[in-house]
Coordinates of C-alpha atoms and ligand atoms in Angstrom, one line a residue:
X1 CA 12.1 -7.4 5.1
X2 CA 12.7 -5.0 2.2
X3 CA 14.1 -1.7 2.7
X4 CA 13.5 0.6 0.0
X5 CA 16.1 1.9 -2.0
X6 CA 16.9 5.3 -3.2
X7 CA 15.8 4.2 -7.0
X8 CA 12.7 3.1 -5.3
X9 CA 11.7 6.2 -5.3
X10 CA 13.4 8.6 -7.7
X11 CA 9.6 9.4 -9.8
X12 CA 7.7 9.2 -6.7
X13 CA 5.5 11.8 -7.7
X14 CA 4.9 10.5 -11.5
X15 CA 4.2 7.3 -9.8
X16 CA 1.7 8.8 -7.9
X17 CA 0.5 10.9 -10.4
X18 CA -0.3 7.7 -12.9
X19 CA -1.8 6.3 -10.0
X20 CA -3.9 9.0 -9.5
X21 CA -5.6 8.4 -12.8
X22 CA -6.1 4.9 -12.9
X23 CA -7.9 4.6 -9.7
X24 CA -10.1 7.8 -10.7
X25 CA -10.5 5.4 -14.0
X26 CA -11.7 2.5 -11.9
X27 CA -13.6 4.0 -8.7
X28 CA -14.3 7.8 -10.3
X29 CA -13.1 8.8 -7.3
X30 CA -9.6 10.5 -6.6
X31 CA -7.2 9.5 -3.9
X32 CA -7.9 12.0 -1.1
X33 CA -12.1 11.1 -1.6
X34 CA -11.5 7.4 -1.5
X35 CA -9.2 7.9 2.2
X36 CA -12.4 10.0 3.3
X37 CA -14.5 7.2 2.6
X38 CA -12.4 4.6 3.6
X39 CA -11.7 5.6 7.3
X40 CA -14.8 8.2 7.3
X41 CA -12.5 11.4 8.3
X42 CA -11.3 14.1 7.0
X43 CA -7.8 16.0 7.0
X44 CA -7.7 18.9 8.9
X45 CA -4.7 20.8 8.7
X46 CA -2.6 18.4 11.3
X47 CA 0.8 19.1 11.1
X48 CA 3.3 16.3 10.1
X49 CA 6.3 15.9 11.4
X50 CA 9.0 13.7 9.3
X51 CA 11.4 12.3 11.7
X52 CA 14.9 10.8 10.3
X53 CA 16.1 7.6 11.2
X54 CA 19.4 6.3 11.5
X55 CA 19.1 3.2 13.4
X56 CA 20.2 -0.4 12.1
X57 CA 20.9 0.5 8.2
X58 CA 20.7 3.8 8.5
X59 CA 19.4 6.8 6.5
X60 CA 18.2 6.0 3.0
X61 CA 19.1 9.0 1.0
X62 CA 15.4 10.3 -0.6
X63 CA 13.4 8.6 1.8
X64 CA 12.2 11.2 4.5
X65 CA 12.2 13.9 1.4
X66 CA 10.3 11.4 -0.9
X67 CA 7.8 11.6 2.2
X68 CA 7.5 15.3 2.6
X69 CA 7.1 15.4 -1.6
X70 CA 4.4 12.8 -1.0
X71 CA 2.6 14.5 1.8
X72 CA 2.8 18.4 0.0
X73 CA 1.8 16.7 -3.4
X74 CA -1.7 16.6 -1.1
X75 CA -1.5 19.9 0.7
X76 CA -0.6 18.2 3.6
X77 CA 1.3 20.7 6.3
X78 CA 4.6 18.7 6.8
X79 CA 8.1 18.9 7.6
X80 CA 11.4 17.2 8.2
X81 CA 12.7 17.2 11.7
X82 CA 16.7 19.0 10.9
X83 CA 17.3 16.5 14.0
X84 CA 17.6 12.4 13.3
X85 CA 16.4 10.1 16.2
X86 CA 15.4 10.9 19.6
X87 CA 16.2 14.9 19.2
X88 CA 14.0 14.7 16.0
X89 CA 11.3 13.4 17.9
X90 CA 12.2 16.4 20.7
X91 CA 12.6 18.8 17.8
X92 CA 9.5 17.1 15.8
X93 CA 7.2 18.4 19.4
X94 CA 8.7 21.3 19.9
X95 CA 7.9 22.7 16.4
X96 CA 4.1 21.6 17.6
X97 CA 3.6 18.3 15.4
X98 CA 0.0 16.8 15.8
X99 CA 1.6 13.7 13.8
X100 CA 4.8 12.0 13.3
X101 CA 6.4 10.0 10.7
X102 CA 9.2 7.3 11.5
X103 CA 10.6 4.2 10.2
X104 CA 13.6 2.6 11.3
X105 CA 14.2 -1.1 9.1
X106 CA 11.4 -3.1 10.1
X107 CA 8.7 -1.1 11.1
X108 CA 7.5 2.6 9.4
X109 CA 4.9 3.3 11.7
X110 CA 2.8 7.3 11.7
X111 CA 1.6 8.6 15.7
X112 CA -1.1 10.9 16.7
X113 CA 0.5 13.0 19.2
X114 CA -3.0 14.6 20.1
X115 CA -5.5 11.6 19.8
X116 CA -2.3 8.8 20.8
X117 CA -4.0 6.6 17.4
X118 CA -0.9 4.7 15.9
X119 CA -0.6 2.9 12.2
X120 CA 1.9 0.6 11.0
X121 CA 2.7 1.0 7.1
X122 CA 2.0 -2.8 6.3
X123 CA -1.3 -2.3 7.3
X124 CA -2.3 0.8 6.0
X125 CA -0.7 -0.4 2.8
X126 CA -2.8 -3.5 2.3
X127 CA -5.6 -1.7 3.2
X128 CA -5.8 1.2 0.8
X129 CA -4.1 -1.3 -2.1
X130 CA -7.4 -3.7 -1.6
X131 CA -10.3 -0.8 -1.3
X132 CA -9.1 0.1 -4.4
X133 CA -10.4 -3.4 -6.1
X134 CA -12.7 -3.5 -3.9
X135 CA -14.0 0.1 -5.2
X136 CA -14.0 -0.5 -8.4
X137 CA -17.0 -0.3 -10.2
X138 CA -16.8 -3.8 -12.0
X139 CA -18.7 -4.8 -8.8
X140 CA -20.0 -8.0 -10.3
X141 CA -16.7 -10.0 -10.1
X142 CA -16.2 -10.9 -6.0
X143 CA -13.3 -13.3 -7.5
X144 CA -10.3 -12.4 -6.3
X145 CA -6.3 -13.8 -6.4
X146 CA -3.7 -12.9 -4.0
X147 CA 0.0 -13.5 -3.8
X148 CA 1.7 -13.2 -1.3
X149 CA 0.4 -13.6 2.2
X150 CA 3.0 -11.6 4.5
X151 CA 2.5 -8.5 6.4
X152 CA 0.8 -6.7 3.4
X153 CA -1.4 -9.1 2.2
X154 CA -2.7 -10.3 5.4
X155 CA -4.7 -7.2 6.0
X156 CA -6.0 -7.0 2.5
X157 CA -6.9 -10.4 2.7
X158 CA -8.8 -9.5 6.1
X159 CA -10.6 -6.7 4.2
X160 CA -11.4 -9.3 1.6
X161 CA -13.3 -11.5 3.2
X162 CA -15.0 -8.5 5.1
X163 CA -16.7 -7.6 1.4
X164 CA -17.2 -11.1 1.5
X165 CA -15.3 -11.9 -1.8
X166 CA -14.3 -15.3 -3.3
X167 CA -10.9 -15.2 -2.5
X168 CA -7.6 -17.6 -4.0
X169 CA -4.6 -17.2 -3.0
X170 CA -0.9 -17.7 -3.5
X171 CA 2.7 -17.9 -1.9
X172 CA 5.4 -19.6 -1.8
X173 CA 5.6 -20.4 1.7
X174 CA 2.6 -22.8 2.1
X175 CA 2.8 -22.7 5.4
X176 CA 1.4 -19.1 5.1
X177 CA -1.4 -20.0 3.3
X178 CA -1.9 -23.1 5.4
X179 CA -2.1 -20.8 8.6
X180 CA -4.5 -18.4 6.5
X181 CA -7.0 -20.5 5.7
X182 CA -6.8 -22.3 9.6
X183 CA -8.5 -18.3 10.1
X184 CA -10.5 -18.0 7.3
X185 CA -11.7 -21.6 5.5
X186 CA -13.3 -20.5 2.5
X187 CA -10.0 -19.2 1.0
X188 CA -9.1 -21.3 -1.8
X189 CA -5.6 -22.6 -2.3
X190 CA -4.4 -21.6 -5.6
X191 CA -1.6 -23.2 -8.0
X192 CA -1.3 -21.6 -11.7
X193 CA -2.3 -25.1 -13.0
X194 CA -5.7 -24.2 -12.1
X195 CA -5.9 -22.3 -15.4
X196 CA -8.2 -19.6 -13.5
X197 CA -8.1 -16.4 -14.8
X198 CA -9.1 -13.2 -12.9
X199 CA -10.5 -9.4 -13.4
X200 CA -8.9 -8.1 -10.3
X201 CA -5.3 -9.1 -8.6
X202 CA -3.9 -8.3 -5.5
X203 CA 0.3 -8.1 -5.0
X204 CA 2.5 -8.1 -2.1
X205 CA 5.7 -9.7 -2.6
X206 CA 9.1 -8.9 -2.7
X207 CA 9.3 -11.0 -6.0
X208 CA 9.9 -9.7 -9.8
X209 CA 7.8 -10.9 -12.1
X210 CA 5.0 -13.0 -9.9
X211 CA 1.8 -12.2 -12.2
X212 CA 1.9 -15.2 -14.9
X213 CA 0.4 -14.4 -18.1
X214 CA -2.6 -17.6 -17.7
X215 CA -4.1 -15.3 -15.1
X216 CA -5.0 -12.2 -17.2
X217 CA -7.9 -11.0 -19.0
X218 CA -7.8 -7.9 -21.1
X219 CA -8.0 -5.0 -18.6
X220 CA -7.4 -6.8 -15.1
X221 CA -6.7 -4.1 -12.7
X222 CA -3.6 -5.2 -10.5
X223 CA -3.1 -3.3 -7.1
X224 CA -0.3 -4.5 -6.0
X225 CA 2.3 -2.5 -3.7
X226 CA 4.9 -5.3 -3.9
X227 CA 8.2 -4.3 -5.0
X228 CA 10.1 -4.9 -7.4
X229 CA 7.0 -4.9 -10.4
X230 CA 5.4 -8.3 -10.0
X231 CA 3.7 -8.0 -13.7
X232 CA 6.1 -7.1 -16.9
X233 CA 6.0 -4.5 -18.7
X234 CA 4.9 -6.8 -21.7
X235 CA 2.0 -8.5 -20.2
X236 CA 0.8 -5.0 -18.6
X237 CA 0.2 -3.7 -22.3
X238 CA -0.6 -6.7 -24.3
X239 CA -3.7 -6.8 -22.0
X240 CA -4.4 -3.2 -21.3
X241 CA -3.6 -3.7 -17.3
X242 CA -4.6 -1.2 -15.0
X243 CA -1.8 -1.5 -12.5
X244 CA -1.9 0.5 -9.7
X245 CA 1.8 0.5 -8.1
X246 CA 4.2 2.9 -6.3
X247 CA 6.7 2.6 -3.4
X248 CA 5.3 4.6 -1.1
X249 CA 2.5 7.4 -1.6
X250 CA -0.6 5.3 -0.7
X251 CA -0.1 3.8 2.2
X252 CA 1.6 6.8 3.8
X253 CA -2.0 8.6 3.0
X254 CA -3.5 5.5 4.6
X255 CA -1.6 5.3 7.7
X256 CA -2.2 9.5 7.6
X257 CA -6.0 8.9 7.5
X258 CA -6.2 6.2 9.7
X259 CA -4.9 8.0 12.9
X260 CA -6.8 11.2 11.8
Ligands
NAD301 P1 6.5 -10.1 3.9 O1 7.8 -10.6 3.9 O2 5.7 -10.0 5.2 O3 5.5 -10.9 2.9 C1 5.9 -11.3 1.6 C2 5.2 -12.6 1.2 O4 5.5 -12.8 -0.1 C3 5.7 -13.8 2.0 O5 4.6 -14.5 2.6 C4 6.5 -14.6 1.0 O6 6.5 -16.0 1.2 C5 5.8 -14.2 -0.3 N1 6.5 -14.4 -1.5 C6 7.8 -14.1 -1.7 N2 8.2 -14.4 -3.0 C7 7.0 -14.9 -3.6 C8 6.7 -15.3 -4.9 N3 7.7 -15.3 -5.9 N4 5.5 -15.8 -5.1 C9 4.5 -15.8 -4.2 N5 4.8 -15.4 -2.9 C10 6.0 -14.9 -2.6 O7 6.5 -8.7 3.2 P2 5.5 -7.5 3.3 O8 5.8 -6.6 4.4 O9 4.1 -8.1 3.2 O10 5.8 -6.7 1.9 C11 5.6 -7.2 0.7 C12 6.1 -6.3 -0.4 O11 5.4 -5.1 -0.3 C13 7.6 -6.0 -0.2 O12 8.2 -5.9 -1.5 C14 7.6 -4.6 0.4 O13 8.7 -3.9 0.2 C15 6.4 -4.0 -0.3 N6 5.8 -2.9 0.4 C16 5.4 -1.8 -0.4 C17 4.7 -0.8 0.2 C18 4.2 0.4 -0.7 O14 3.9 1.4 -0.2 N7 4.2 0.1 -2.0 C19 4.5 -0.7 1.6 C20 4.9 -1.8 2.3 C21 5.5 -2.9 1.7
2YH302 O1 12.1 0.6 4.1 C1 12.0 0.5 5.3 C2 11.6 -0.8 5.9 N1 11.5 -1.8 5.0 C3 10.3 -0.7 6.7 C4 9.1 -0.3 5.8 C5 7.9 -1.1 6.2 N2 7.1 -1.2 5.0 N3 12.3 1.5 6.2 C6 12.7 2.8 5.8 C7 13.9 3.2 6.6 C8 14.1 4.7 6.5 C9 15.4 5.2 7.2 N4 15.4 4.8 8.6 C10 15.3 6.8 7.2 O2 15.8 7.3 6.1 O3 14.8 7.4 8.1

Protein backbone atom coordinates (compact mmCIF):
# COMPACT_ATOMS: atom_id res chain seq x y z
CA UNK A 1 0.00 0.00 0.00
CA UNK A 2 1.13 3.55 -0.37
CA UNK A 3 1.88 5.77 2.44
CA UNK A 4 1.89 9.22 1.70
CA UNK A 5 4.77 11.19 1.88
CA UNK A 6 5.43 14.55 3.42
CA UNK A 7 5.89 16.10 -0.40
CA UNK A 8 2.54 14.53 -0.85
CA UNK A 9 1.19 17.09 0.73
CA UNK A 10 3.24 20.27 1.01
CA UNK A 11 0.25 22.56 -1.29
CA UNK A 12 -2.51 20.68 0.24
CA UNK A 13 -4.54 23.56 0.30
CA UNK A 14 -3.81 24.94 -3.38
CA UNK A 15 -4.56 21.48 -4.35
CA UNK A 16 -7.72 21.71 -2.90
CA UNK A 17 -8.30 25.00 -3.87
CA UNK A 18 -7.85 24.16 -7.79
CA UNK A 19 -9.98 21.43 -7.13
CA UNK A 20 -12.51 23.44 -5.80
CA UNK A 21 -12.88 25.12 -9.08
CA UNK A 22 -12.85 22.52 -11.47
CA UNK A 23 -15.54 20.52 -9.93
CA UNK A 24 -17.70 23.85 -9.51
CA UNK A 25 -16.75 24.09 -13.39
CA UNK A 26 -18.14 20.69 -14.10
CA UNK A 27 -21.14 20.03 -11.46
CA UNK A 28 -21.82 24.09 -10.59
CA UNK A 29 -21.78 22.93 -7.42
CA UNK A 30 -18.89 23.41 -4.68
CA UNK A 31 -17.40 20.79 -2.57
CA UNK A 32 -19.32 21.05 0.79
CA UNK A 33 -22.94 21.10 -1.56
CA UNK A 34 -22.01 18.05 -3.54
CA UNK A 35 -21.04 15.94 0.19
CA UNK A 36 -24.66 17.23 1.19
CA UNK A 37 -26.11 15.69 -1.70
CA UNK A 38 -24.09 12.85 -1.89
CA UNK A 39 -24.81 11.26 1.64
CA UNK A 40 -28.00 13.54 2.17
CA UNK A 41 -26.61 15.27 5.58
CA UNK A 42 -25.40 18.10 6.70
CA UNK A 43 -22.31 19.14 9.01
CA UNK A 44 -23.26 20.27 12.15
CA UNK A 45 -20.65 21.52 14.21
CA UNK A 46 -19.24 17.83 15.34
CA UNK A 47 -16.07 18.15 16.71
CA UNK A 48 -12.96 16.30 15.13
CA UNK A 49 -10.56 14.95 16.84
CA UNK A 50 -7.05 14.19 14.91
CA UNK A 51 -5.40 11.37 16.53
CA UNK A 52 -1.50 10.67 15.79
CA UNK A 53 -0.27 7.53 14.92
CA UNK A 54 2.93 6.01 15.36
CA UNK A 55 2.43 2.42 14.82
CA UNK A 56 4.37 0.36 12.05
CA UNK A 57 6.13 3.30 10.01
CA UNK A 58 5.49 5.81 12.20
CA UNK A 59 4.44 9.50 12.14
CA UNK A 60 4.57 11.11 8.68
CA UNK A 61 5.68 14.61 9.37
CA UNK A 62 2.57 16.98 7.84
CA UNK A 63 0.16 14.40 7.88
CA UNK A 64 -2.22 14.90 11.03
CA UNK A 65 -1.48 18.95 10.40
CA UNK A 66 -2.28 18.59 6.54
CA UNK A 67 -5.63 17.07 8.04
CA UNK A 68 -6.50 19.79 10.55
CA UNK A 69 -5.53 22.46 7.46
CA UNK A 70 -7.95 20.32 5.42
CA UNK A 71 -10.76 20.10 7.82
CA UNK A 72 -10.43 24.26 8.99
CA UNK A 73 -10.13 25.13 5.20
CA UNK A 74 -14.13 23.97 5.62
CA UNK A 75 -14.94 25.44 9.02
CA UNK A 76 -14.83 22.20 10.31
CA UNK A 77 -14.25 22.28 14.43
CA UNK A 78 -11.04 20.12 14.63
CA UNK A 79 -8.01 19.43 16.56
CA UNK A 80 -4.93 17.37 16.96
CA UNK A 81 -4.80 15.05 19.98
CA UNK A 82 -1.10 16.54 21.82
CA UNK A 83 -1.21 12.62 22.76
CA UNK A 84 -0.15 9.88 19.87
CA UNK A 85 -1.91 6.41 20.08
CA UNK A 86 -4.05 5.03 22.66
CA UNK A 87 -3.66 8.30 25.15
CA UNK A 88 -4.66 10.36 21.96
CA UNK A 89 -7.63 8.45 21.71
CA UNK A 90 -8.14 9.02 25.81
CA UNK A 91 -7.10 12.57 25.30
CA UNK A 92 -9.11 12.81 21.84
CA UNK A 93 -12.64 11.85 24.40
CA UNK A 94 -11.74 13.65 27.08
CA UNK A 95 -11.59 17.04 25.07
CA UNK A 96 -15.34 15.84 24.03
CA UNK A 97 -14.72 14.66 20.27
CA UNK A 98 -17.98 13.59 18.47
CA UNK A 99 -15.45 12.23 15.61
CA UNK A 100 -12.09 10.89 15.34
CA UNK A 101 -9.49 10.75 12.71
CA UNK A 102 -6.78 7.83 12.59
CA UNK A 103 -4.59 6.08 10.24
CA UNK A 104 -1.94 3.85 11.14
CA UNK A 105 -0.14 2.27 7.45
CA UNK A 106 -2.83 0.31 6.00
CA UNK A 107 -6.02 1.63 7.04
CA UNK A 108 -7.10 5.67 7.70
CA UNK A 109 -10.35 5.09 8.89
CA UNK A 110 -12.81 8.40 10.68
CA UNK A 111 -15.37 7.03 13.89
CA UNK A 112 -18.54 8.50 15.11
CA UNK A 113 -18.15 8.47 18.70
CA UNK A 114 -21.93 9.55 19.22
CA UNK A 115 -23.76 7.63 16.31
CA UNK A 116 -20.69 4.44 16.38
CA UNK A 117 -20.90 5.05 12.09
CA UNK A 118 -17.27 4.12 10.86
CA UNK A 119 -15.61 4.94 7.16
CA UNK A 120 -12.55 3.66 5.73
CA UNK A 121 -10.56 6.29 3.42
CA UNK A 122 -10.47 3.83 0.36
CA UNK A 123 -14.02 3.95 0.26
CA UNK A 124 -14.89 7.31 0.89
CA UNK A 125 -12.23 8.20 -1.58
CA UNK A 126 -13.61 6.28 -4.64
CA UNK A 127 -16.76 7.46 -3.76
CA UNK A 128 -16.52 11.20 -3.84
CA UNK A 129 -13.71 10.89 -6.86
CA UNK A 130 -16.59 9.04 -9.05
CA UNK A 131 -19.83 11.44 -8.01
CA UNK A 132 -17.83 13.90 -9.36
CA UNK A 133 -18.05 12.36 -13.08
CA UNK A 134 -20.87 11.07 -12.32
CA UNK A 135 -22.15 14.89 -11.54
CA UNK A 136 -21.01 16.35 -14.16
CA UNK A 137 -23.27 17.91 -16.36
CA UNK A 138 -22.02 16.29 -19.72
CA UNK A 139 -24.76 13.72 -18.66
CA UNK A 140 -25.03 12.29 -22.12
CA UNK A 141 -21.76 10.29 -22.12
CA UNK A 142 -22.49 6.98 -19.57
CA UNK A 143 -19.04 5.71 -21.09
CA UNK A 144 -16.65 5.41 -18.64
CA UNK A 145 -12.75 3.94 -18.25
CA UNK A 146 -11.16 2.87 -15.15
CA UNK A 147 -7.72 1.96 -14.14
CA UNK A 148 -7.00 0.46 -11.58
CA UNK A 149 -9.26 -1.83 -9.72
CA UNK A 150 -7.82 -1.95 -6.03
CA UNK A 151 -9.30 -0.68 -2.92
CA UNK A 152 -10.16 2.72 -4.54
CA UNK A 153 -11.52 1.84 -7.53
CA UNK A 154 -13.68 -0.91 -6.45
CA UNK A 155 -16.12 1.29 -4.79
CA UNK A 156 -16.25 3.78 -7.60
CA UNK A 157 -16.66 1.07 -9.87
CA UNK A 158 -19.66 -0.15 -7.53
CA UNK A 159 -21.10 3.41 -7.76
CA UNK A 160 -20.70 3.09 -11.45
CA UNK A 161 -22.74 0.60 -12.28
CA UNK A 162 -25.33 1.94 -9.64
CA UNK A 163 -25.80 5.07 -12.37
CA UNK A 164 -25.84 2.37 -14.58
CA UNK A 165 -22.91 3.49 -16.80
CA UNK A 166 -21.06 1.70 -19.65
CA UNK A 167 -18.12 0.93 -17.90
CA UNK A 168 -14.19 -0.31 -19.31
CA UNK A 169 -11.78 -0.97 -17.40
CA UNK A 170 -8.07 -1.40 -16.76
CA UNK A 171 -5.23 -2.98 -14.58
CA UNK A 172 -2.53 -4.58 -14.58
CA UNK A 173 -3.31 -7.40 -12.51
CA UNK A 174 -6.00 -9.20 -14.67
CA UNK A 175 -6.83 -11.17 -12.16
CA UNK A 176 -8.55 -8.05 -10.73
CA UNK A 177 -10.45 -7.37 -13.49
CA UNK A 178 -11.20 -11.02 -14.06
CA UNK A 179 -12.74 -11.21 -10.39
CA UNK A 180 -14.59 -7.76 -11.16
CA UNK A 181 -16.38 -8.67 -13.92
CA UNK A 182 -17.29 -12.41 -12.15
CA UNK A 183 -19.51 -9.45 -9.92
CA UNK A 184 -20.53 -7.37 -12.38
CA UNK A 185 -20.58 -8.95 -16.29
CA UNK A 186 -21.30 -6.04 -18.27
CA UNK A 187 -17.87 -4.45 -17.51
CA UNK A 188 -15.90 -4.41 -20.48
CA UNK A 189 -12.24 -5.47 -20.47
CA UNK A 190 -10.22 -2.82 -21.81
CA UNK A 191 -6.57 -2.96 -23.59
CA UNK A 192 -5.28 0.61 -25.14
CA UNK A 193 -5.32 -1.25 -28.58
CA UNK A 194 -8.92 -0.76 -28.55
CA UNK A 195 -8.33 2.83 -29.79
CA UNK A 196 -11.48 3.94 -27.55
CA UNK A 197 -11.36 7.24 -26.52
CA UNK A 198 -13.33 8.70 -23.49
CA UNK A 199 -14.91 12.15 -22.04
CA UNK A 200 -14.68 11.05 -18.51
CA UNK A 201 -11.67 8.86 -16.68
CA UNK A 202 -11.52 7.42 -13.47
CA UNK A 203 -7.70 6.84 -11.60
CA UNK A 204 -6.62 4.86 -8.76
CA UNK A 205 -3.25 3.57 -9.05
CA UNK A 206 -0.17 3.86 -7.51
CA UNK A 207 1.44 4.27 -11.10
CA UNK A 208 3.01 7.56 -12.81
CA UNK A 209 1.91 8.30 -15.91
CA UNK A 210 -1.09 5.53 -16.53
CA UNK A 211 -3.42 7.93 -18.78
CA UNK A 212 -2.09 7.28 -22.47
CA UNK A 213 -2.55 10.00 -24.81
CA UNK A 214 -5.06 7.52 -27.48
CA UNK A 215 -7.66 7.94 -24.76
CA UNK A 216 -8.25 11.73 -24.68
CA UNK A 217 -10.50 14.03 -26.14
CA UNK A 218 -10.14 17.75 -25.76
CA UNK A 219 -11.58 18.53 -22.23
CA UNK A 220 -11.80 14.88 -20.65
CA UNK A 221 -12.37 15.45 -17.03
CA UNK A 222 -10.02 12.92 -15.14
CA UNK A 223 -10.86 12.26 -11.30
CA UNK A 224 -8.42 10.40 -10.32
CA UNK A 225 -6.99 10.27 -6.61
CA UNK A 226 -4.12 7.90 -7.55
CA UNK A 227 -0.80 9.00 -6.60
CA UNK A 228 1.78 9.83 -8.15
CA UNK A 229 -0.08 12.02 -11.30
CA UNK A 230 -1.33 9.25 -13.65
CA UNK A 231 -1.75 11.97 -16.65
CA UNK A 232 1.42 14.35 -17.59
CA UNK A 233 1.62 17.54 -17.37
CA UNK A 234 1.80 17.71 -21.26
CA UNK A 235 -1.17 15.75 -22.20
CA UNK A 236 -3.26 17.64 -19.30
CA UNK A 237 -2.85 20.99 -21.38
CA UNK A 238 -2.47 19.94 -24.91
CA UNK A 239 -6.12 18.74 -24.33
CA UNK A 240 -7.47 21.18 -21.86
CA UNK A 241 -8.02 18.32 -19.05
CA UNK A 242 -10.03 18.88 -16.21
CA UNK A 243 -8.19 16.86 -13.64
CA UNK A 244 -9.40 16.66 -10.46
CA UNK A 245 -6.47 15.34 -8.12
CA UNK A 246 -5.09 15.87 -4.57
CA UNK A 247 -3.63 13.58 -1.83
CA UNK A 248 -6.00 13.84 0.59
CA UNK A 249 -8.79 16.65 1.05
CA UNK A 250 -11.72 14.77 -0.66
CA UNK A 251 -12.02 11.79 0.64
CA UNK A 252 -11.31 12.97 4.21
CA UNK A 253 -14.67 15.27 3.62
CA UNK A 254 -16.17 12.00 2.33
CA UNK A 255 -15.40 9.76 5.04
CA UNK A 256 -16.43 13.11 7.40
CA UNK A 257 -19.89 13.16 5.69
CA UNK A 258 -20.47 9.65 5.50
CA UNK A 259 -20.51 8.94 9.34
CA UNK A 260 -22.32 12.35 9.93
P1 LIG B 1 -4.59 -0.79 -4.36
O1 LIG B 1 -3.22 -1.34 -4.25
O2 LIG B 1 -5.70 -1.43 -3.60
O3 LIG B 1 -5.04 -0.76 -5.90
C1 LIG B 1 -4.22 -0.26 -6.92
C2 LIG B 1 -4.57 -0.98 -8.22
O4 LIG B 1 -3.84 -0.36 -9.27
C3 LIG B 1 -4.17 -2.46 -8.20
O5 LIG B 1 -5.28 -3.24 -8.62
C4 LIG B 1 -3.01 -2.54 -9.17
O6 LIG B 1 -2.93 -3.79 -9.86
C5 LIG B 1 -3.34 -1.40 -10.12
N1 LIG B 1 -2.20 -0.88 -10.86
C6 LIG B 1 -0.95 -0.60 -10.40
N2 LIG B 1 -0.20 -0.05 -11.38
C7 LIG B 1 -1.00 0.02 -12.46
C8 LIG B 1 -0.81 0.50 -13.79
N3 LIG B 1 0.39 1.00 -14.17
N4 LIG B 1 -1.85 0.43 -14.66
C9 LIG B 1 -3.03 -0.10 -14.26
N5 LIG B 1 -3.27 -0.58 -13.04
C10 LIG B 1 -2.26 -0.50 -12.14
O7 LIG B 1 -4.46 0.75 -3.98
P2 LIG B 1 -5.66 1.72 -3.57
O8 LIG B 1 -5.83 1.71 -2.12
O9 LIG B 1 -6.82 1.45 -4.47
O10 LIG B 1 -5.00 3.14 -3.91
C11 LIG B 1 -4.76 3.51 -5.24
C12 LIG B 1 -4.03 4.83 -5.26
O11 LIG B 1 -4.85 5.86 -4.69
C13 LIG B 1 -2.73 4.84 -4.43
O12 LIG B 1 -1.80 5.64 -5.10
C14 LIG B 1 -3.15 5.51 -3.13
O13 LIG B 1 -2.06 6.14 -2.48
C15 LIG B 1 -4.11 6.54 -3.67
N6 LIG B 1 -5.06 7.08 -2.69
C16 LIG B 1 -5.30 8.39 -2.75
C17 LIG B 1 -6.23 8.97 -1.91
C18 LIG B 1 -6.54 10.43 -2.04
O14 LIG B 1 -7.20 10.99 -1.16
N7 LIG B 1 -6.09 11.07 -3.10
C19 LIG B 1 -6.92 8.17 -0.98
C20 LIG B 1 -6.66 6.82 -0.96
C21 LIG B 1 -5.73 6.27 -1.82
O1 LIG C 1 -0.81 6.89 4.21
C1 LIG C 1 -1.25 6.05 4.97
C2 LIG C 1 -1.67 4.68 4.48
N1 LIG C 1 -1.27 4.49 3.13
C3 LIG C 1 -3.15 4.47 4.65
C4 LIG C 1 -3.99 5.38 3.84
C5 LIG C 1 -5.17 4.67 3.27
N2 LIG C 1 -5.54 5.38 2.07
N3 LIG C 1 -1.39 6.21 6.29
C6 LIG C 1 -1.06 7.44 6.96
C7 LIG C 1 -0.24 7.15 8.20
C8 LIG C 1 -0.22 8.35 9.12
C9 LIG C 1 0.66 8.21 10.36
N4 LIG C 1 0.37 7.04 11.11
C10 LIG C 1 0.43 9.45 11.21
O2 LIG C 1 1.15 10.47 10.97
O3 LIG C 1 -0.44 9.45 12.09
Amino acid sequence: MTRLTPEDLINIQEDIHICEQIIYEITDRKIIQLLENIYNIKYNGEKIGIIPITSGNGLIDNFSESLLKILRMFNMDSFITKRVDVSGYYEAIKKNADIILMADDSTFLAYNLKNMKISNNQIATGKIYSEILINSKNLNDKDILIIGAGNVGKPAIENFIKYNYNIYIYDLDESKIDDIIKKFPTIIKYNFNQNKKFSKIFEATPSENTIPESVLINGTIVSTPGIPRALSKTLETKYNIKLIMEPLGLGTLSMIYEIL
